Amino acid sequence: DQQVKQNSPSLSVQEGRISILNCDYTNSMFDYFLWYKKYPAEGPTFLISISSIKDKNEDGRFTVFLNKSAKHLSLHIVPSQPGDSAVYFCAASETGNTPLVFGKGTRLSVIA
Amino acid sequence: DAGVIQSPRHEVTEMGQEVTLRCKPISGHNSLFWYRQTMMRGLELLIYFNNNVPIDDSGMPEDRFSAKMPNASFSTLKIQPSEPRDSAVYFCASSPDRGWYGYTFGSGTRLTVV
């Protein structure tokens, strides 16, 4: 059973607009959440993270929001750029001391 | 640092053959993880090592899969015999400790079993 769920396999957004990628989780023991970005023929690379004690973390164009009561997090990219086109994986960890559990990924296409 | 190095990048093999995937973690990283990426299941953890010792292999799908880490700089994932449903991209990752911080992935091995 998937503990981390990304229910949208793909998303298309126009350049300059906001991209919103969603992620839900079922394990209430998760307390670190991360987003990874993956280009074709490359491994996933770390993008941004958030601890469960926060509800928002921002890094440039990327912001992650966490709603613990809903067991939901989202990644906002503003403004979206063609170079953001990639597969985005949501990941979570318990206590920061266990391996990452990943979702299935969402393929983002930013159209110029 | 060259990052996590995986070989081969691509592997095509016939059903029933033995396949060995290789990984060199980042020097100084104590934990090593093997993941498999498929459309159906996304990135799933197969096994992970800490200080060269297997900690959790509950994600290994069948006895046909085995993994070893004979030293801090090398790990292998072996499939014997291989089956078409094993076709996937296999990633190796390493981190300084057991947790999520500093996770670095290799470029992956695309395995095709025909």
mmCIF file with all atom_site columns, C-alpha atoms in Angstrom:
data_model
loop_
_atom_site.group_PDB
_atom_site.id
_atom_site.type_symbol
_atom_site.label_atom_id
_atom_site.label_alt_id
_atom_site.label_comp_id
_atom_site.label_asym_id
_atom_site.label_entity_id
_atom_site.label_seq_id
_atom_site.pdbx_PDB_ins_code
_atom_site.Cartn_x
_atom_site.Cartn_y
_atom_site.Cartn_z
_atom_site.occupancy
_atom_site.B_iso_or_equiv
_atom_site.pdbx_formal_charge
_atom_site.auth_seq_id
_atom_site.auth_comp_id
_atom_site.auth_asym_id
_atom_site.auth_atom_id
_atom_site.pdbx_PDB_model_num
ATOM 1   C CA . ASP A 1 1   ? 0.000  0.000   0.000   1.00 0.00 ? 1   ASP A CA 1
ATOM 2   C CA . GLN A 1 2   ? 1.347  3.397   -0.996  1.00 0.00 ? 2   GLN A CA 1
ATOM 3   C CA . GLN A 1 3   ? 2.176  5.531   2.042   1.00 0.00 ? 3   GLN A CA 1
ATOM 4   C CA . VAL A 1 4   ? 2.968  8.534   -0.157  1.00 0.00 ? 4   VAL A CA 1
ATOM 5   C CA . LYS A 1 5   ? 0.529  9.268   -2.938  1.00 0.00 ? 5   LYS A CA 1
ATOM 6   C CA . GLN A 1 6   ? 0.818  11.557  -5.907  1.00 0.00 ? 6   GLN A CA 1
ATOM 7   C CA . ASN A 1 7   ? -2.500 11.189  -7.635  1.00 0.00 ? 7   ASN A CA 1
ATOM 8   C CA . SER A 1 8   ? -1.741 13.329  -10.682 1.00 0.00 ? 8   SER A CA 1
ATOM 9   C CA . PRO A 1 9   ? 0.587  11.505  -13.078 1.00 0.00 ? 9   PRO A CA 1
ATOM 10  C CA . SER A 1 10  ? 1.055  14.617  -15.185 1.00 0.00 ? 10  SER A CA 1
ATOM 11  C CA . LEU A 1 11  ? 0.514  18.365  -15.222 1.00 0.00 ? 11  LEU A CA 1
ATOM 12  C CA . SER A 1 12  ? 0.872  20.963  -17.981 1.00 0.00 ? 12  SER A CA 1
ATOM 13  C CA . VAL A 1 13  ? 1.356  24.641  -17.197 1.00 0.00 ? 13  VAL A CA 1
ATOM 14  C CA . GLN A 1 14  ? 2.115  27.683  -19.296 1.00 0.00 ? 14  GLN A CA 1
ATOM 15  C CA . GLU A 1 15  ? 5.397  29.456  -18.803 1.00 0.00 ? 15  GLU A CA 1
ATOM 16  C CA . GLY A 1 16  ? 5.130  32.211  -16.227 1.00 0.00 ? 16  GLY A CA 1
ATOM 17  C CA . ARG A 1 17  ? 2.117  30.723  -14.466 1.00 0.00 ? 17  ARG A CA 1
ATOM 18  C CA . ILE A 1 18  ? 2.030  28.856  -11.164 1.00 0.00 ? 18  ILE A CA 1
ATOM 19  C CA . SER A 1 19  ? 2.593  25.106  -10.995 1.00 0.00 ? 19  SER A CA 1
ATOM 20  C CA . ILE A 1 20  ? 1.022  23.273  -8.056  1.00 0.00 ? 20  ILE A CA 1
ATOM 21  C CA . LEU A 1 21  ? 2.001  19.687  -7.394  1.00 0.00 ? 21  LEU A CA 1
ATOM 22  C CA . ASN A 1 22  ? 0.158  17.765  -4.699  1.00 0.00 ? 22  ASN A CA 1
ATOM 23  C CA . CYS A 1 23  ? 1.059  14.913  -2.403  1.00 0.00 ? 23  CYS A CA 1
ATOM 24  C CA . ASP A 1 24  ? -0.866 12.996  0.254   1.00 0.00 ? 24  ASP A CA 1
ATOM 25  C CA . TYR A 1 25  ? 0.481  10.631  2.868   1.00 0.00 ? 25  TYR A CA 1
ATOM 26  C CA . THR A 1 26  ? -1.044 8.069   5.189   1.00 0.00 ? 26  THR A CA 1
ATOM 27  C CA . ASN A 1 27  ? 1.665  7.463   7.801   1.00 0.00 ? 27  ASN A CA 1
ATOM 28  C CA . SER A 1 28  ? 1.200  9.851   10.726  1.00 0.00 ? 28  SER A CA 1
ATOM 29  C CA . MET A 1 29  ? 4.751  9.058   11.882  1.00 0.00 ? 29  MET A CA 1
ATOM 30  C CA . PHE A 1 30  ? 6.279  10.899  8.938   1.00 0.00 ? 30  PHE A CA 1
ATOM 31  C CA . ASP A 1 31  ? 7.909  14.103  10.102  1.00 0.00 ? 31  ASP A CA 1
ATOM 32  C CA . TYR A 1 32  ? 10.211 15.139  7.249   1.00 0.00 ? 32  TYR A CA 1
ATOM 33  C CA . PHE A 1 33  ? 8.946  15.748  3.762   1.00 0.00 ? 33  PHE A CA 1
ATOM 34  C CA . LEU A 1 34  ? 10.934 16.408  0.639   1.00 0.00 ? 34  LEU A CA 1
ATOM 35  C CA . TRP A 1 35  ? 10.510 17.075  -3.036  1.00 0.00 ? 35  TRP A CA 1
ATOM 36  C CA . TYR A 1 36  ? 12.901 15.652  -5.594  1.00 0.00 ? 36  TYR A CA 1
ATOM 37  C CA . LYS A 1 37  ? 13.193 16.596  -9.246  1.00 0.00 ? 37  LYS A CA 1
ATOM 38  C CA . LYS A 1 38  ? 14.184 14.145  -11.937 1.00 0.00 ? 38  LYS A CA 1
ATOM 39  C CA . TYR A 1 39  ? 15.274 14.816  -15.510 1.00 0.00 ? 39  TYR A CA 1
ATOM 40  C CA . PRO A 1 40  ? 15.362 11.992  -18.095 1.00 0.00 ? 40  PRO A CA 1
ATOM 41  C CA . ALA A 1 41  ? 18.383 9.690   -17.840 1.00 0.00 ? 41  ALA A CA 1
ATOM 42  C CA . GLU A 1 42  ? 19.407 11.256  -14.528 1.00 0.00 ? 42  GLU A CA 1
ATOM 43  C CA . GLY A 1 43  ? 18.857 10.365  -10.899 1.00 0.00 ? 43  GLY A CA 1
ATOM 44  C CA . PRO A 1 44  ? 16.455 12.339  -8.709  1.00 0.00 ? 44  PRO A CA 1
ATOM 45  C CA . THR A 1 45  ? 17.958 15.470  -7.139  1.00 0.00 ? 45  THR A CA 1
ATOM 46  C CA . PHE A 1 46  ? 16.882 17.181  -3.944  1.00 0.00 ? 46  PHE A CA 1
ATOM 47  C CA . LEU A 1 47  ? 14.749 20.281  -4.420  1.00 0.00 ? 47  LEU A CA 1
ATOM 48  C CA . ILE A 1 48  ? 13.243 21.413  -1.133  1.00 0.00 ? 48  ILE A CA 1
ATOM 49  C CA . SER A 1 49  ? 12.213 19.984  2.235   1.00 0.00 ? 49  SER A CA 1
ATOM 50  C CA . ILE A 1 50  ? 9.985  20.771  5.186   1.00 0.00 ? 50  ILE A CA 1
ATOM 51  C CA . SER A 1 51  ? 9.894  19.574  8.750   1.00 0.00 ? 51  SER A CA 1
ATOM 52  C CA . SER A 1 52  ? 6.590  18.714  10.390  1.00 0.00 ? 52  SER A CA 1
ATOM 53  C CA . ILE A 1 53  ? 7.025  21.577  12.854  1.00 0.00 ? 53  ILE A CA 1
ATOM 54  C CA . LYS A 1 54  ? 6.586  24.034  9.981   1.00 0.00 ? 54  LYS A CA 1
ATOM 55  C CA . ASP A 1 55  ? 3.746  24.657  7.581   1.00 0.00 ? 55  ASP A CA 1
ATOM 56  C CA . LYS A 1 56  ? 5.697  26.480  4.894   1.00 0.00 ? 56  LYS A CA 1
ATOM 57  C CA . ASN A 1 57  ? 9.205  26.570  3.497   1.00 0.00 ? 57  ASN A CA 1
ATOM 58  C CA . GLU A 1 58  ? 10.328 28.804  0.678   1.00 0.00 ? 58  GLU A CA 1
ATOM 59  C CA . ASP A 1 59  ? 13.391 28.720  -1.545  1.00 0.00 ? 59  ASP A CA 1
ATOM 60  C CA . GLY A 1 60  ? 13.352 31.156  -4.414  1.00 0.00 ? 60  GLY A CA 1
ATOM 61  C CA . ARG A 1 61  ? 10.613 30.197  -6.862  1.00 0.00 ? 61  ARG A CA 1
ATOM 62  C CA . PHE A 1 62  ? 9.799  27.035  -4.909  1.00 0.00 ? 62  PHE A CA 1
ATOM 63  C CA . THR A 1 63  ? 7.524  26.866  -1.868  1.00 0.00 ? 63  THR A CA 1
ATOM 64  C CA . VAL A 1 64  ? 6.367  23.764  -0.049  1.00 0.00 ? 64  VAL A CA 1
ATOM 65  C CA . PHE A 1 65  ? 3.228  23.853  2.104   1.00 0.00 ? 65  PHE A CA 1
ATOM 66  C CA . LEU A 1 66  ? 2.390  21.236  4.714   1.00 0.00 ? 66  LEU A CA 1
ATOM 67  C CA . ASN A 1 67  ? -1.064 20.587  6.170   1.00 0.00 ? 67  ASN A CA 1
ATOM 68  C CA . LYS A 1 68  ? -0.531 17.962  8.855   1.00 0.00 ? 68  LYS A CA 1
ATOM 69  C CA . SER A 1 69  ? -4.170 17.603  9.811   1.00 0.00 ? 69  SER A CA 1
ATOM 70  C CA . ALA A 1 70  ? -5.015 16.755  6.213   1.00 0.00 ? 70  ALA A CA 1
ATOM 71  C CA . LYS A 1 71  ? -1.806 14.771  5.687   1.00 0.00 ? 71  LYS A CA 1
ATOM 72  C CA . HIS A 1 72  ? -1.222 16.799  2.585   1.00 0.00 ? 72  HIS A CA 1
ATOM 73  C CA . LEU A 1 73  ? 1.640  18.769  1.122   1.00 0.00 ? 73  LEU A CA 1
ATOM 74  C CA . SER A 1 74  ? 2.048  20.744  -2.036  1.00 0.00 ? 74  SER A CA 1
ATOM 75  C CA . LEU A 1 75  ? 4.855  22.256  -4.063  1.00 0.00 ? 75  LEU A CA 1
ATOM 76  C CA . HIS A 1 76  ? 4.303  25.635  -5.686  1.00 0.00 ? 76  HIS A CA 1
ATOM 77  C CA . ILE A 1 77  ? 6.558  26.873  -8.468  1.00 0.00 ? 77  ILE A CA 1
ATOM 78  C CA . VAL A 1 78  ? 6.181  30.538  -9.343  1.00 0.00 ? 78  VAL A CA 1
ATOM 79  C CA . PRO A 1 79  ? 6.813  31.558  -12.051 1.00 0.00 ? 79  PRO A CA 1
ATOM 80  C CA . SER A 1 80  ? 7.118  28.293  -13.941 1.00 0.00 ? 80  SER A CA 1
ATOM 81  C CA . GLN A 1 81  ? 9.903  28.039  -16.505 1.00 0.00 ? 81  GLN A CA 1
ATOM 82  C CA . PRO A 1 82  ? 10.486 25.557  -19.343 1.00 0.00 ? 82  PRO A CA 1
ATOM 83  C CA . GLY A 1 83  ? 13.545 24.247  -17.465 1.00 0.00 ? 83  GLY A CA 1
ATOM 84  C CA . ASP A 1 84  ? 11.218 23.138  -14.673 1.00 0.00 ? 84  ASP A CA 1
ATOM 85  C CA . SER A 1 85  ? 9.819  20.428  -16.955 1.00 0.00 ? 85  SER A CA 1
ATOM 86  C CA . ALA A 1 86  ? 10.698 17.197  -15.153 1.00 0.00 ? 86  ALA A CA 1
ATOM 87  C CA . VAL A 1 87  ? 9.243  14.470  -12.961 1.00 0.00 ? 87  VAL A CA 1
ATOM 88  C CA . TYR A 1 88  ? 8.705  15.594  -9.371  1.00 0.00 ? 88  TYR A CA 1
ATOM 89  C CA . PHE A 1 89  ? 8.732  13.054  -6.555  1.00 0.00 ? 89  PHE A CA 1
ATOM 90  C CA . CYS A 1 90  ? 7.278  13.640  -3.124  1.00 0.00 ? 90  CYS A CA 1
ATOM 91  C CA . ALA A 1 91  ? 9.114  11.789  -0.343  1.00 0.00 ? 91  ALA A CA 1
ATOM 92  C CA . ALA A 1 92  ? 8.777  11.345  3.402   1.00 0.00 ? 92  ALA A CA 1
ATOM 93  C CA . SER A 1 93  ? 10.743 9.992   6.322   1.00 0.00 ? 93  SER A CA 1
ATOM 94  C CA . GLU A 1 94  ? 9.996  9.027   9.937   1.00 0.00 ? 94  GLU A CA 1
ATOM 95  C CA . THR A 1 95  ? 12.095 10.753  12.573  1.00 0.00 ? 95  THR A CA 1
ATOM 96  C CA . GLY A 1 96  ? 14.642 11.731  9.954   1.00 0.00 ? 96  GLY A CA 1
ATOM 97  C CA . ASN A 1 97  ? 16.378 8.456   10.633  1.00 0.00 ? 97  ASN A CA 1
ATOM 98  C CA . THR A 1 98  ? 14.727 6.096   8.184   1.00 0.00 ? 98  THR A CA 1
ATOM 99  C CA . PRO A 1 99  ? 14.949 5.707   4.418   1.00 0.00 ? 99  PRO A CA 1
ATOM 100 C CA . LEU A 1 100 ? 12.870 7.940   2.239   1.00 0.00 ? 100 LEU A CA 1
ATOM 101 C CA . VAL A 1 101 ? 9.495  6.675   1.034   1.00 0.00 ? 101 VAL A CA 1
ATOM 102 C CA . PHE A 1 102 ? 8.607  8.060   -2.374  1.00 0.00 ? 102 PHE A CA 1
ATOM 103 C CA . GLY A 1 103 ? 5.440  8.641   -4.324  1.00 0.00 ? 103 GLY A CA 1
ATOM 104 C CA . LYS A 1 104 ? 4.967  7.641   -7.956  1.00 0.00 ? 104 LYS A CA 1
ATOM 105 C CA . GLY A 1 105 ? 5.904  11.068  -9.258  1.00 0.00 ? 105 GLY A CA 1
ATOM 106 C CA . THR A 1 106 ? 4.180  13.786  -11.293 1.00 0.00 ? 106 THR A CA 1
ATOM 107 C CA . ARG A 1 107 ? 5.459  14.765  -14.716 1.00 0.00 ? 107 ARG A CA 1
ATOM 108 C CA . LEU A 1 108 ? 5.388  18.550  -15.096 1.00 0.00 ? 108 LEU A CA 1
ATOM 109 C CA . SER A 1 109 ? 5.473  20.083  -18.542 1.00 0.00 ? 109 SER A CA 1
ATOM 110 C CA . VAL A 1 110 ? 5.964  23.837  -18.745 1.00 0.00 ? 110 VAL A CA 1
ATOM 111 C CA . ILE A 1 111 ? 4.883  25.094  -22.140 1.00 0.00 ? 111 ILE A CA 1
ATOM 112 C CA . ALA A 1 112 ? 6.555  28.170  -23.592 1.00 0.00 ? 112 ALA A CA 1
ATOM 113 C CA . ASP B 2 1   ? 33.502 14.228  -5.646  1.00 0.00 ? 1   ASP B CA 1
ATOM 114 C CA . ALA B 2 2   ? 32.173 12.247  -8.625  1.00 0.00 ? 2   ALA B CA 1
ATOM 115 C CA . GLY B 2 3   ? 28.883 11.497  -6.908  1.00 0.00 ? 3   GLY B CA 1
ATOM 116 C CA . VAL B 2 4   ? 27.229 8.100   -6.771  1.00 0.00 ? 4   VAL B CA 1
ATOM 117 C CA . ILE B 2 5   ? 28.404 5.984   -9.700  1.00 0.00 ? 5   ILE B CA 1
ATOM 118 C CA . GLN B 2 6   ? 26.304 3.198   -11.138 1.00 0.00 ? 6   GLN B CA 1
ATOM 119 C CA . SER B 2 7   ? 27.170 0.715   -13.853 1.00 0.00 ? 7   SER B CA 1
ATOM 120 C CA . PRO B 2 8   ? 26.134 -0.263  -16.374 1.00 0.00 ? 8   PRO B CA 1
ATOM 121 C CA . ARG B 2 9   ? 23.869 2.578   -17.526 1.00 0.00 ? 9   ARG B CA 1
ATOM 122 C CA . HIS B 2 10  ? 21.860 0.225   -19.694 1.00 0.00 ? 10  HIS B CA 1
ATOM 123 C CA . GLU B 2 11  ? 21.515 -3.540  -19.588 1.00 0.00 ? 11  GLU B CA 1
ATOM 124 C CA . VAL B 2 12  ? 19.556 -5.729  -21.981 1.00 0.00 ? 12  VAL B CA 1
ATOM 125 C CA . THR B 2 13  ? 19.447 -9.395  -21.128 1.00 0.00 ? 13  THR B CA 1
ATOM 126 C CA . GLU B 2 14  ? 17.466 -12.475 -21.932 1.00 0.00 ? 14  GLU B CA 1
ATOM 127 C CA . MET B 2 15  ? 15.021 -13.994 -19.514 1.00 0.00 ? 15  MET B CA 1
ATOM 128 C CA . GLY B 2 16  ? 16.714 -16.492 -17.232 1.00 0.00 ? 16  GLY B CA 1
ATOM 129 C CA . GLN B 2 17  ? 20.107 -14.819 -17.308 1.00 0.00 ? 17  GLN B CA 1
ATOM 130 C CA . GLU B 2 18  ? 21.902 -13.431 -14.275 1.00 0.00 ? 18  GLU B CA 1
ATOM 131 C CA . VAL B 2 19  ? 22.151 -9.662  -14.009 1.00 0.00 ? 19  VAL B CA 1
ATOM 132 C CA . THR B 2 20  ? 24.510 -7.738  -11.734 1.00 0.00 ? 20  THR B CA 1
ATOM 133 C CA . LEU B 2 21  ? 24.136 -4.033  -11.111 1.00 0.00 ? 21  LEU B CA 1
ATOM 134 C CA . ARG B 2 22  ? 26.940 -2.098  -9.461  1.00 0.00 ? 22  ARG B CA 1
ATOM 135 C CA . CYS B 2 23  ? 27.160 0.990   -7.286  1.00 0.00 ? 23  CYS B CA 1
ATOM 136 C CA . LYS B 2 24  ? 29.947 3.095   -5.852  1.00 0.00 ? 24  LYS B CA 1
ATOM 137 C CA . PRO B 2 25  ? 28.652 5.440   -3.122  1.00 0.00 ? 25  PRO B CA 1
ATOM 138 C CA . ILE B 2 26  ? 30.049 8.835   -2.229  1.00 0.00 ? 26  ILE B CA 1
ATOM 139 C CA . SER B 2 27  ? 33.152 8.511   -0.102  1.00 0.00 ? 27  SER B CA 1
ATOM 140 C CA . GLY B 2 28  ? 32.353 8.979   3.574   1.00 0.00 ? 28  GLY B CA 1
ATOM 141 C CA . HIS B 2 29  ? 28.673 8.157   3.232   1.00 0.00 ? 29  HIS B CA 1
ATOM 142 C CA . ASN B 2 30  ? 27.636 5.474   5.705   1.00 0.00 ? 30  ASN B CA 1
ATOM 143 C CA . SER B 2 31  ? 24.309 4.449   4.197   1.00 0.00 ? 31  SER B CA 1
ATOM 144 C CA . LEU B 2 32  ? 23.496 2.999   0.804   1.00 0.00 ? 32  LEU B CA 1
ATOM 145 C CA . PHE B 2 33  ? 20.062 2.436   -0.675  1.00 0.00 ? 33  PHE B CA 1
ATOM 146 C CA . TRP B 2 34  ? 18.813 0.505   -3.707  1.00 0.00 ? 34  TRP B CA 1
ATOM 147 C CA . TYR B 2 35  ? 15.558 1.731   -5.283  1.00 0.00 ? 35  TYR B CA 1
ATOM 148 C CA . ARG B 2 36  ? 13.604 0.541   -8.294  1.00 0.00 ? 36  ARG B CA 1
ATOM 149 C CA . GLN B 2 37  ? 11.503 2.843   -10.461 1.00 0.00 ? 37  GLN B CA 1
ATOM 150 C CA . THR B 2 38  ? 8.508  1.553   -12.389 1.00 0.00 ? 38  THR B CA 1
ATOM 151 C CA . MET B 2 39  ? 5.428  3.257   -13.783 1.00 0.00 ? 39  MET B CA 1
ATOM 152 C CA . MET B 2 40  ? 3.160  1.218   -11.551 1.00 0.00 ? 40  MET B CA 1
ATOM 153 C CA . ARG B 2 41  ? 4.953  1.656   -8.239  1.00 0.00 ? 41  ARG B CA 1
ATOM 154 C CA . GLY B 2 42  ? 7.124  4.708   -8.667  1.00 0.00 ? 42  GLY B CA 1
ATOM 155 C CA . LEU B 2 43  ? 10.344 4.691   -6.634  1.00 0.00 ? 43  LEU B CA 1
ATOM 156 C CA . GLU B 2 44  ? 10.302 1.777   -4.222  1.00 0.00 ? 44  GLU B CA 1
ATOM 157 C CA . LEU B 2 45  ? 13.014 0.899   -1.723  1.00 0.00 ? 45  LEU B CA 1
ATOM 158 C CA . LEU B 2 46  ? 14.476 -2.561  -2.213  1.00 0.00 ? 46  LEU B CA 1
ATOM 159 C CA . ILE B 2 47  ? 17.166 -2.699  0.463   1.00 0.00 ? 47  ILE B CA 1
ATOM 160 C CA . TYR B 2 48  ? 19.446 -0.443  2.458   1.00 0.00 ? 48  TYR B CA 1
ATOM 161 C CA . PHE B 2 49  ? 22.781 -0.811  4.178   1.00 0.00 ? 49  PHE B CA 1
ATOM 162 C CA . ASN B 2 50  ? 24.324 1.089   7.053   1.00 0.00 ? 50  ASN B CA 1
ATOM 163 C CA . ASN B 2 51  ? 28.066 0.732   7.610   1.00 0.00 ? 51  ASN B CA 1
ATOM 164 C CA . ASN B 2 52  ? 28.053 -2.107  5.042   1.00 0.00 ? 52  ASN B CA 1
ATOM 165 C CA . VAL B 2 53  ? 25.449 -4.104  6.997   1.00 0.00 ? 53  VAL B CA 1
ATOM 166 C CA . PRO B 2 54  ? 22.023 -4.813  5.469   1.00 0.00 ? 54  PRO B CA 1
ATOM 167 C CA . ILE B 2 55  ? 19.430 -3.171  7.697   1.00 0.00 ? 55  ILE B CA 1
ATOM 168 C CA . ASP B 2 56  ? 16.159 -3.751  5.895   1.00 0.00 ? 56  ASP B CA 1
ATOM 169 C CA . ASP B 2 57  ? 15.628 -5.959  2.854   1.00 0.00 ? 57  ASP B CA 1
ATOM 170 C CA . SER B 2 58  ? 11.859 -6.223  3.151   1.00 0.00 ? 58  SER B CA 1
ATOM 171 C CA . GLY B 2 59  ? 11.455 -4.462  -0.178  1.00 0.00 ? 59  GLY B CA 1
ATOM 172 C CA . MET B 2 60  ? 13.341 -7.106  -2.128  1.00 0.00 ? 60  MET B CA 1
ATOM 173 C CA . PRO B 2 61  ? 10.590 -8.616  -4.266  1.00 0.00 ? 61  PRO B CA 1
ATOM 174 C CA . GLU B 2 62  ? 11.716 -12.224 -4.378  1.00 0.00 ? 62  GLU B CA 1
ATOM 175 C CA . ASP B 2 63  ? 14.538 -14.594 -3.551  1.00 0.00 ? 63  ASP B CA 1
ATOM 176 C CA . ARG B 2 64  ? 15.795 -14.024 -7.074  1.00 0.00 ? 64  ARG B CA 1
ATOM 177 C CA . PHE B 2 65  ? 17.058 -10.667 -5.843  1.00 0.00 ? 65  PHE B CA 1
ATOM 178 C CA . SER B 2 66  ? 20.133 -10.348 -3.654  1.00 0.00 ? 66  SER B CA 1
ATOM 179 C CA . ALA B 2 67  ? 22.370 -7.455  -2.639  1.00 0.00 ? 67  ALA B CA 1
ATOM 180 C CA . LYS B 2 68  ? 25.794 -7.225  -1.096  1.00 0.00 ? 68  LYS B CA 1
ATOM 181 C CA . MET B 2 69  ? 28.074 -4.530  0.206   1.00 0.00 ? 69  MET B CA 1
ATOM 182 C CA . PRO B 2 70  ? 31.501 -6.092  0.710   1.00 0.00 ? 70  PRO B CA 1
ATOM 183 C CA . ASN B 2 71  ? 33.121 -2.754  1.595   1.00 0.00 ? 71  ASN B CA 1
ATOM 184 C CA . ALA B 2 72  ? 32.294 0.901   2.061   1.00 0.00 ? 72  ALA B CA 1
ATOM 185 C CA . SER B 2 73  ? 32.928 1.766   -1.574  1.00 0.00 ? 73  SER B CA 1
ATOM 186 C CA . PHE B 2 74  ? 31.040 -0.913  -3.472  1.00 0.00 ? 74  PHE B CA 1
ATOM 187 C CA . SER B 2 75  ? 27.651 -2.595  -3.614  1.00 0.00 ? 75  SER B CA 1
ATOM 188 C CA . THR B 2 76  ? 25.968 -4.992  -6.018  1.00 0.00 ? 76  THR B CA 1
ATOM 189 C CA . LEU B 2 77  ? 22.372 -5.907  -6.747  1.00 0.00 ? 77  LEU B CA 1
ATOM 190 C CA . LYS B 2 78  ? 21.994 -9.277  -8.415  1.00 0.00 ? 78  LYS B CA 1
ATOM 191 C CA . ILE B 2 79  ? 18.966 -10.799 -10.100 1.00 0.00 ? 79  ILE B CA 1
ATOM 192 C CA . GLN B 2 80  ? 19.134 -14.513 -10.842 1.00 0.00 ? 80  GLN B CA 1
ATOM 193 C CA . PRO B 2 81  ? 17.281 -15.638 -12.870 1.00 0.00 ? 81  PRO B CA 1
ATOM 194 C CA . SER B 2 82  ? 15.966 -12.462 -14.449 1.00 0.00 ? 82  SER B CA 1
ATOM 195 C CA . GLU B 2 83  ? 12.375 -12.141 -15.701 1.00 0.00 ? 83  GLU B CA 1
ATOM 196 C CA . PRO B 2 84  ? 10.698 -9.612  -18.039 1.00 0.00 ? 84  PRO B CA 1
ATOM 197 C CA . ARG B 2 85  ? 8.816  -8.082  -15.090 1.00 0.00 ? 85  ARG B CA 1
ATOM 198 C CA . ASP B 2 86  ? 12.152 -7.070  -13.582 1.00 0.00 ? 86  ASP B CA 1
ATOM 199 C CA . SER B 2 87  ? 12.516 -4.501  -16.354 1.00 0.00 ? 87  SER B CA 1
ATOM 200 C CA . ALA B 2 88  ? 12.824 -1.110  -14.630 1.00 0.00 ? 88  ALA B CA 1
ATOM 201 C CA . VAL B 2 89  ? 15.300 1.602   -13.747 1.00 0.00 ? 89  VAL B CA 1
ATOM 202 C CA . TYR B 2 90  ? 17.352 0.722   -10.689 1.00 0.00 ? 90  TYR B CA 1
ATOM 203 C CA . PHE B 2 91  ? 18.808 3.549   -8.633  1.00 0.00 ? 91  PHE B CA 1
ATOM 204 C CA . CYS B 2 92  ? 21.455 3.508   -5.993  1.00 0.00 ? 92  CYS B CA 1
ATOM 205 C CA . ALA B 2 93  ? 21.641 6.334   -3.454  1.00 0.00 ? 93  ALA B CA 1
ATOM 206 C CA . SER B 2 94  ? 23.941 7.095   -0.558  1.00 0.00 ? 94  SER B CA 1
ATOM 207 C CA . SER B 2 95  ? 23.735 9.398   2.445   1.00 0.00 ? 95  SER B CA 1
ATOM 208 C CA . PRO B 2 96  ? 25.972 10.399  5.344   1.00 0.00 ? 96  PRO B CA 1
ATOM 209 C CA . ASP B 2 97  ? 23.668 8.679   7.801   1.00 0.00 ? 97  ASP B CA 1
ATOM 210 C CA . ARG B 2 98  ? 20.530 6.533   7.893   1.00 0.00 ? 98  ARG B CA 1
ATOM 211 C CA . GLY B 2 99  ? 18.138 9.346   7.358   1.00 0.00 ? 99  GLY B CA 1
ATOM 212 C CA . TRP B 2 100 ? 17.050 11.567  4.533   1.00 0.00 ? 100 TRP B CA 1
ATOM 213 C CA . TYR B 2 101 ? 19.633 14.311  4.858   1.00 0.00 ? 101 TYR B CA 1
ATOM 214 C CA . GLY B 2 102 ? 22.154 14.359  2.082   1.00 0.00 ? 102 GLY B CA 1
ATOM 215 C CA . TYR B 2 103 ? 20.543 11.620  0.003   1.00 0.00 ? 103 TYR B CA 1
ATOM 216 C CA . THR B 2 104 ? 22.342 11.551  -3.365  1.00 0.00 ? 104 THR B CA 1
ATOM 217 C CA . PHE B 2 105 ? 21.229 9.356   -6.221  1.00 0.00 ? 105 PHE B CA 1
ATOM 218 C CA . GLY B 2 106 ? 23.219 7.819   -9.012  1.00 0.00 ? 106 GLY B CA 1
ATOM 219 C CA . SER B 2 107 ? 22.081 8.122   -12.619 1.00 0.00 ? 107 SER B CA 1
ATOM 220 C CA . GLY B 2 108 ? 20.474 4.697   -12.548 1.00 0.00 ? 108 GLY B CA 1
ATOM 221 C CA . THR B 2 109 ? 20.684 1.478   -14.554 1.00 0.00 ? 109 THR B CA 1
ATOM 222 C CA . ARG B 2 110 ? 17.935 0.860   -17.083 1.00 0.00 ? 110 ARG B CA 1
ATOM 223 C CA . LEU B 2 111 ? 17.360 -2.890  -17.163 1.00 0.00 ? 111 LEU B CA 1
ATOM 224 C CA . THR B 2 112 ? 15.446 -4.553  -19.959 1.00 0.00 ? 112 THR B CA 1
ATOM 225 C CA . VAL B 2 113 ? 14.766 -8.281  -19.752 1.00 0.00 ? 113 VAL B CA 1
ATOM 226 C CA . VAL B 2 114 ? 13.494 -9.778  -23.005 1.00 0.00 ? 114 VAL B CA 1
#
